mmCIF file of C-alpha atoms in Angstrom:
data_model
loop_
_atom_site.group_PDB
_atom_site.id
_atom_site.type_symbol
_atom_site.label_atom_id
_atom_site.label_comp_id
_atom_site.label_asym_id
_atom_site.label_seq_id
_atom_site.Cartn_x
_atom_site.Cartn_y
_atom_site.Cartn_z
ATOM 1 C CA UNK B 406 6.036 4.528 4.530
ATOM 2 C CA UNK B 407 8.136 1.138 3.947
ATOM 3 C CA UNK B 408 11.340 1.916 5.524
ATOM 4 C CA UNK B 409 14.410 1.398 3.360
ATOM 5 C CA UNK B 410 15.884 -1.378 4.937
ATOM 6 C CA UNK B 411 13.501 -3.481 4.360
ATOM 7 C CA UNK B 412 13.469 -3.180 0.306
ATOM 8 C CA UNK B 413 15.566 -5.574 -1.234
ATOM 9 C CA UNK B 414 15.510 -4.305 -5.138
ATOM 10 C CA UNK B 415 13.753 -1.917 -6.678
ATOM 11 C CA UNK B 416 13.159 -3.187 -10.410
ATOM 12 C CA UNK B 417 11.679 -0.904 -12.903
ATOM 13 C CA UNK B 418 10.038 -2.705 -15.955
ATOM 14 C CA UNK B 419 9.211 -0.203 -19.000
ATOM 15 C CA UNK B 420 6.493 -1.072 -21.484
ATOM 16 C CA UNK B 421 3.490 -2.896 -21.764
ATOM 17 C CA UNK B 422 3.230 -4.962 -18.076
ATOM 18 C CA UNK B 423 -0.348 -5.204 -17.362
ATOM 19 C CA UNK B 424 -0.925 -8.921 -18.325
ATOM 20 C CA UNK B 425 1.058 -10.333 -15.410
ATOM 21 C CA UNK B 426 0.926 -6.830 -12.547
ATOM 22 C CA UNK B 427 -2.497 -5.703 -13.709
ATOM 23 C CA UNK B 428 -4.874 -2.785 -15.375
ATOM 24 C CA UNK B 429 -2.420 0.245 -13.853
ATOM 25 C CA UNK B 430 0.651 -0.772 -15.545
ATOM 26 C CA UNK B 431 -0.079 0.123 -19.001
ATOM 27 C CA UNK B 432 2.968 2.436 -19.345
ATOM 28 C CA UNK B 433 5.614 0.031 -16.934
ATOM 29 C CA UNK B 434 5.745 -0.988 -12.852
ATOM 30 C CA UNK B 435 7.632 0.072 -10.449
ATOM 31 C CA UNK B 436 8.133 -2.823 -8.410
ATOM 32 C CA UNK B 437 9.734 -3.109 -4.470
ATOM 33 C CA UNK B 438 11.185 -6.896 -3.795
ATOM 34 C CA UNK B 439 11.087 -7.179 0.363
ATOM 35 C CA UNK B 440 14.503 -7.795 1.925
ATOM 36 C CA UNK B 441 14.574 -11.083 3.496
ATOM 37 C CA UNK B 442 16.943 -11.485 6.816
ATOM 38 C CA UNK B 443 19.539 -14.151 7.198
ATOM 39 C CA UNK B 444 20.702 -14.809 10.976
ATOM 40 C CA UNK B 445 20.156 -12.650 12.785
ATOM 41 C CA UNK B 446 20.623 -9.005 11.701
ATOM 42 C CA UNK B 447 21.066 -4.992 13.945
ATOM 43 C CA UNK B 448 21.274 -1.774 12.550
ATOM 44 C CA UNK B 449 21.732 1.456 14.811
ATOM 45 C CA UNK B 450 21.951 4.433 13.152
ATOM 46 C CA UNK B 451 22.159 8.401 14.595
ATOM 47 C CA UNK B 452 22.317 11.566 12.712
ATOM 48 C CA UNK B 453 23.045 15.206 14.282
ATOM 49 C CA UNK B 454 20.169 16.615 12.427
ATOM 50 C CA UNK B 455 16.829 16.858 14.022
ATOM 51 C CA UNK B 456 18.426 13.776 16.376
ATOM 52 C CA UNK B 457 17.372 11.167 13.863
ATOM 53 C CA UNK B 458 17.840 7.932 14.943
ATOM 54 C CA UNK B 459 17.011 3.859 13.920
ATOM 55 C CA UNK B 460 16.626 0.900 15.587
ATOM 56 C CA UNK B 461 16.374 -2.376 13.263
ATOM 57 C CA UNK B 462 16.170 -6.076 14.187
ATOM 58 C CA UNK B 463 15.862 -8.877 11.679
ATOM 59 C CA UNK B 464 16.039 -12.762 11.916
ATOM 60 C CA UNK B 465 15.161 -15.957 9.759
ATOM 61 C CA UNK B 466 16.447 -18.222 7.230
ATOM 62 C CA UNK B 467 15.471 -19.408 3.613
ATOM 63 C CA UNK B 468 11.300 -20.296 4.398
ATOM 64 C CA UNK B 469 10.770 -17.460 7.196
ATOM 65 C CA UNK B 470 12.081 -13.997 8.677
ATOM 66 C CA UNK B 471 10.859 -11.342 10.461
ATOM 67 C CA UNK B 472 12.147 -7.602 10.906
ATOM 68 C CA UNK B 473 11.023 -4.711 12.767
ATOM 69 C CA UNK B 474 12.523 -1.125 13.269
ATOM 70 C CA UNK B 475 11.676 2.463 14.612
ATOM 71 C CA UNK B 476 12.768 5.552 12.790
ATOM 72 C CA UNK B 477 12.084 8.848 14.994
ATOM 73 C CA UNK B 478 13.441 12.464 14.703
ATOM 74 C CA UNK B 479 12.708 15.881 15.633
ATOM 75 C CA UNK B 480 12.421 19.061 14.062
ATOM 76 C CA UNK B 481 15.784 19.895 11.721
ATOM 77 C CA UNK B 482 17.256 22.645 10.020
ATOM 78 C CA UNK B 483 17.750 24.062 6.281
ATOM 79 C CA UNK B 484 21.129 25.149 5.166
ATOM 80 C CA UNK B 485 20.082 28.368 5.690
ATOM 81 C CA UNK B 486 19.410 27.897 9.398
ATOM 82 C CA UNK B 487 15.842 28.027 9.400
ATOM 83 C CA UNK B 488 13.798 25.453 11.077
ATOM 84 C CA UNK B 489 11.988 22.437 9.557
ATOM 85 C CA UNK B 490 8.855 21.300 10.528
ATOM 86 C CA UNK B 491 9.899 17.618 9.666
ATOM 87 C CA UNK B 492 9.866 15.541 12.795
ATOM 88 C CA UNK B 493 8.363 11.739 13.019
ATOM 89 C CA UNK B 494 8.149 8.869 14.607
ATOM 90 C CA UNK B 495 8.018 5.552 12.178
ATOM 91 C CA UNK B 496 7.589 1.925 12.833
ATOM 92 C CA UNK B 497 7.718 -1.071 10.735
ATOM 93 C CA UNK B 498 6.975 -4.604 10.892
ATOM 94 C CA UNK B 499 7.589 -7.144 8.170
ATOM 95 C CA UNK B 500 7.043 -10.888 7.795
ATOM 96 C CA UNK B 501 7.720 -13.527 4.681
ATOM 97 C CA UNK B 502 7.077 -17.272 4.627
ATOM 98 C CA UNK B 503 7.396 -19.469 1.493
ATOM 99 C CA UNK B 504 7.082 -23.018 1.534
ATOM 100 C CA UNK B 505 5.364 -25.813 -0.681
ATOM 101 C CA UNK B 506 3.237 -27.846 1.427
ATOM 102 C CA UNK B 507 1.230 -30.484 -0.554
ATOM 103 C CA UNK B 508 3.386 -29.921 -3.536
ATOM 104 C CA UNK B 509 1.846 -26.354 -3.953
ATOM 105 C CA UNK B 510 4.895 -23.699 -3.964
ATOM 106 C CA UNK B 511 2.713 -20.496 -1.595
ATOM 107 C CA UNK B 512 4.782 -17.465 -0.861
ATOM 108 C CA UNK B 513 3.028 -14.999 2.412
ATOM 109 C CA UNK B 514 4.262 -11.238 2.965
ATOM 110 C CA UNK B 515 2.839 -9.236 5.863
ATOM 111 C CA UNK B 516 3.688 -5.592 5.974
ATOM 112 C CA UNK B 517 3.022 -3.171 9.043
ATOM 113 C CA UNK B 518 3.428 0.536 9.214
ATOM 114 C CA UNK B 519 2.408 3.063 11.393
ATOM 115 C CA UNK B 520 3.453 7.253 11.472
ATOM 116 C CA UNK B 521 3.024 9.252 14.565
ATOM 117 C CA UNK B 522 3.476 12.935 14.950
ATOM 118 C CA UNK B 523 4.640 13.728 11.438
ATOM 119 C CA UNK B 524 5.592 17.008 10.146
ATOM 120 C CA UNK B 525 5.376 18.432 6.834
ATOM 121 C CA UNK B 526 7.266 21.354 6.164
ATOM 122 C CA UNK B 527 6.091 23.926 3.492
ATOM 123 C CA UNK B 528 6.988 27.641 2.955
ATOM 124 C CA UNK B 529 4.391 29.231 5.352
ATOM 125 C CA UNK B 530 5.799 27.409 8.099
ATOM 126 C CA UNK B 531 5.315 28.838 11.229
ATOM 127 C CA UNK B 532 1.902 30.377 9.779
ATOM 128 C CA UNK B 533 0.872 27.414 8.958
ATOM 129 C CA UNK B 534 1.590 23.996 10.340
ATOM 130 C CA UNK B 535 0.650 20.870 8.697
ATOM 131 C CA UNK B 536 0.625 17.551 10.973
ATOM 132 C CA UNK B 537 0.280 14.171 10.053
ATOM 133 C CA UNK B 538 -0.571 13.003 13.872
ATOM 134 C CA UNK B 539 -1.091 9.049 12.704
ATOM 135 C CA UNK B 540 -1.198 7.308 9.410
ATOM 136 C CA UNK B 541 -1.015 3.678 8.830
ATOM 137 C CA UNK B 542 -0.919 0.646 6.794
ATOM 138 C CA UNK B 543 -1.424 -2.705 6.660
ATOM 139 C CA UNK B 544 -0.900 -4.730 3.365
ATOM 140 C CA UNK B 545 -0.367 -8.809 2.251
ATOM 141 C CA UNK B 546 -0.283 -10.937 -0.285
ATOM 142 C CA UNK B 547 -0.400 -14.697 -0.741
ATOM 143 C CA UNK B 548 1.043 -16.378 -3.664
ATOM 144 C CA UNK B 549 0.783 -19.774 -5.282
ATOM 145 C CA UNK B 550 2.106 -21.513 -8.633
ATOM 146 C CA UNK B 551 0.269 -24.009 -10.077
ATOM 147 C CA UNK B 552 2.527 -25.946 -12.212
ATOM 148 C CA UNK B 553 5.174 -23.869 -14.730
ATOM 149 C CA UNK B 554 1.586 -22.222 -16.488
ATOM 150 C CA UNK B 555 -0.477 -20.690 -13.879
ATOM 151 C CA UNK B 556 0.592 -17.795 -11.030
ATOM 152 C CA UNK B 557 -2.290 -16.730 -9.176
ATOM 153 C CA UNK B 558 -2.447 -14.052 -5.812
ATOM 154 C CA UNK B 559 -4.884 -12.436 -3.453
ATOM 155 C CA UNK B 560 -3.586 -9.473 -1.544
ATOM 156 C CA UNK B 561 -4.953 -6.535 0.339
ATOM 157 C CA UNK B 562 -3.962 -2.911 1.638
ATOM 158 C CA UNK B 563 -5.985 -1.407 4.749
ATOM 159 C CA UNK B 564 -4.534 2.673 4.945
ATOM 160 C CA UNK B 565 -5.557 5.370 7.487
ATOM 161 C CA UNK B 566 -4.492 8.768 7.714
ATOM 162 C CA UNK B 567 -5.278 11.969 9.970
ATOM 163 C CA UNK B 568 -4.354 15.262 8.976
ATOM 164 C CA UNK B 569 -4.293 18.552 10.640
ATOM 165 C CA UNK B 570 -3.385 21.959 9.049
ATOM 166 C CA UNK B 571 -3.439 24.803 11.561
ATOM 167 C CA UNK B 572 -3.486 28.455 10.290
ATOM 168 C CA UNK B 573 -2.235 29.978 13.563
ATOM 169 C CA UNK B 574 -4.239 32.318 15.244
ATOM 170 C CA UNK B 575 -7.383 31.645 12.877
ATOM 171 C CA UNK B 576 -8.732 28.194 12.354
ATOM 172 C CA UNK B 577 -7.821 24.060 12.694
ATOM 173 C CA UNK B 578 -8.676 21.548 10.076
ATOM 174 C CA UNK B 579 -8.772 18.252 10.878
ATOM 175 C CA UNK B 580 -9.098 15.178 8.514
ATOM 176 C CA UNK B 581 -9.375 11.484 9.286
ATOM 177 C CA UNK B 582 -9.829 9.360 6.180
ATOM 178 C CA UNK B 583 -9.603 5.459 5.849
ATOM 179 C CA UNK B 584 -9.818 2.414 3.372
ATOM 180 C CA UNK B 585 -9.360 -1.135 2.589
ATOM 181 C CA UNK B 586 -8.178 -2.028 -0.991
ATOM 182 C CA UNK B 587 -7.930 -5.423 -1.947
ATOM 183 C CA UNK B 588 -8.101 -7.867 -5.190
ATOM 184 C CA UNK B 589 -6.365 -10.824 -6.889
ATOM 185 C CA UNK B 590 -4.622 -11.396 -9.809
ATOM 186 C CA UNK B 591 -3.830 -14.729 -12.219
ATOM 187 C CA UNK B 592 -1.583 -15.399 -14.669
ATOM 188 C CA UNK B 593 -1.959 -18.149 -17.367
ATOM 189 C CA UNK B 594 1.507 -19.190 -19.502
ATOM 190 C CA UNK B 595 1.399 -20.804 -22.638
ATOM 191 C CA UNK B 596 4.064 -21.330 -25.168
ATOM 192 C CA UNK B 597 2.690 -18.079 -27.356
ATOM 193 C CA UNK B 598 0.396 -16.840 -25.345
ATOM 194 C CA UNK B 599 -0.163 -14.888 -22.271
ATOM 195 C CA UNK B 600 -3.236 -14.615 -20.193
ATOM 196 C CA UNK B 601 -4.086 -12.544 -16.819
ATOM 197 C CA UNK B 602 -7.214 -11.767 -15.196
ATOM 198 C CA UNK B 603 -7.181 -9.006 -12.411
ATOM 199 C CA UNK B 604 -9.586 -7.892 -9.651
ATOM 200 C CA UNK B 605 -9.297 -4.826 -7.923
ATOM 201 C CA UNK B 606 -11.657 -3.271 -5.569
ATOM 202 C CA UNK B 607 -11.932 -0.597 -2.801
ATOM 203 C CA UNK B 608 -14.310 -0.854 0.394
ATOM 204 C CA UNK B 609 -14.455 0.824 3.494
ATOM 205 C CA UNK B 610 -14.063 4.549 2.592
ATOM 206 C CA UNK B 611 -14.495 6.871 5.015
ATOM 207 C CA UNK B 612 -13.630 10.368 5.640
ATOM 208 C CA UNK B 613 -14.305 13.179 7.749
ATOM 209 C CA UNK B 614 -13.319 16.560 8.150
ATOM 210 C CA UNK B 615 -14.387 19.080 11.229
ATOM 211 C CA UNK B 616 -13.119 22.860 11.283
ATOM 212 C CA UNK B 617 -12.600 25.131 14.217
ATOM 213 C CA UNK B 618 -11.935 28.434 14.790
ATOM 214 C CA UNK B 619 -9.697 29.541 17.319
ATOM 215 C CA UNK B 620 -11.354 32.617 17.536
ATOM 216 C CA UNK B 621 -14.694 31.527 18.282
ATOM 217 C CA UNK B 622 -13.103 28.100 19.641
ATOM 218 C CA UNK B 623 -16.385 26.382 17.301
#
């Protein structure tokens, strides 16, 4: 859901991690750096297939920026000619801020996304159709350093998704689900030692799911 222009790097870091990007990294991370625009920055982009199309503005300079785009296309085709369900409309919004004020080096990141109308194709398609008609996100962090020996950060990640499969001619399932994820993390450097301490929790869960039939329309 984080459009591509708006990933800097993509670092992967094998091996033990979890002391400094917490309990899930046992094996390695898989970490996304955010793009940061300088001046101002356009991007229009069109492709024949499906009429995909993308519309990206960015601005800022070394302590602030802010970037925004729309991604949108309809339904394509295979190589063989056959129709994909695959359509969507995608929007993004991304802001970073860094600065130091009282002496205190704090780093913000804001990230907005939000999917309307997408399609998933699958190999019953048109028997079945699966629909994502909205899903979105909202995630930040704030960071601070504390000297050269302590890293510390609270962040959070709000998600909603609905869902609809539709088995034409028989029944609709629809499913709406939602929740808010959010923790903090710091990191303690010494000359042979390394410290973290993690939090991680997950509030706000809530889903639902409601069936009809279209042949008794209940």
């Amino acid at each position: 859901f984080i459009d591509p222009l708006m990933l800097g790097s993509v670092e992967i870091l094998r091996g033990p991690a979890s002391v400094f990007y917490g309990s899930g990294a046992g094996a390695g991370v898989l970490q996304f750096s955010p793009a940061r625009p300088r001046g101002l920055e356009a991007t229009l982009q069109w492709g024949s297939d499906g009429d995909e199309n993308l519309q990206y503005l960015g601005f800022g300079d070394e302590s602030a920026s802010l970037a925004l785009s729309r991604r949108s296309a309809d339904d394509g085709d295979s190589a063989s000619g056959d129709r994909l369900h695959d359509r969507f409309d995608q929007y993004n919004g991304q802001l970073l801020w860094s600065g130091e004020p009282g002496g205190i080096p704090l780093s913000f990141h804001q990230l907005f996304s939000e999917g309307r109308d997408i399609g998933k194709s699958n190999n019953q398609y048109p028997d079945r159709i699966t629909d994502y008609p909205e899903e979105r996100h909202w995630l930040g962090e704030l960071s601070a350093g504390f000297g050269e020996r302590l890293e510390a950060s609270v962040y959070y990640h709000y998600q909603s998704l609905d869902t609809r499969v539709e088995s034409v001619g028989e029944r609709i399932n629809d499913v709406s689900s939602e929740s808010l994820d959010w923790g903090f993390r710091a990191a303690w450097r010494f000359d042979r030692l390394r410290a973290g301490l993690e939090y991680l929790g997950r509030r706000g869960v809530e889903s639902e799911e409601t069936e009809t039939s279209l042949a008794t329309g209940q």
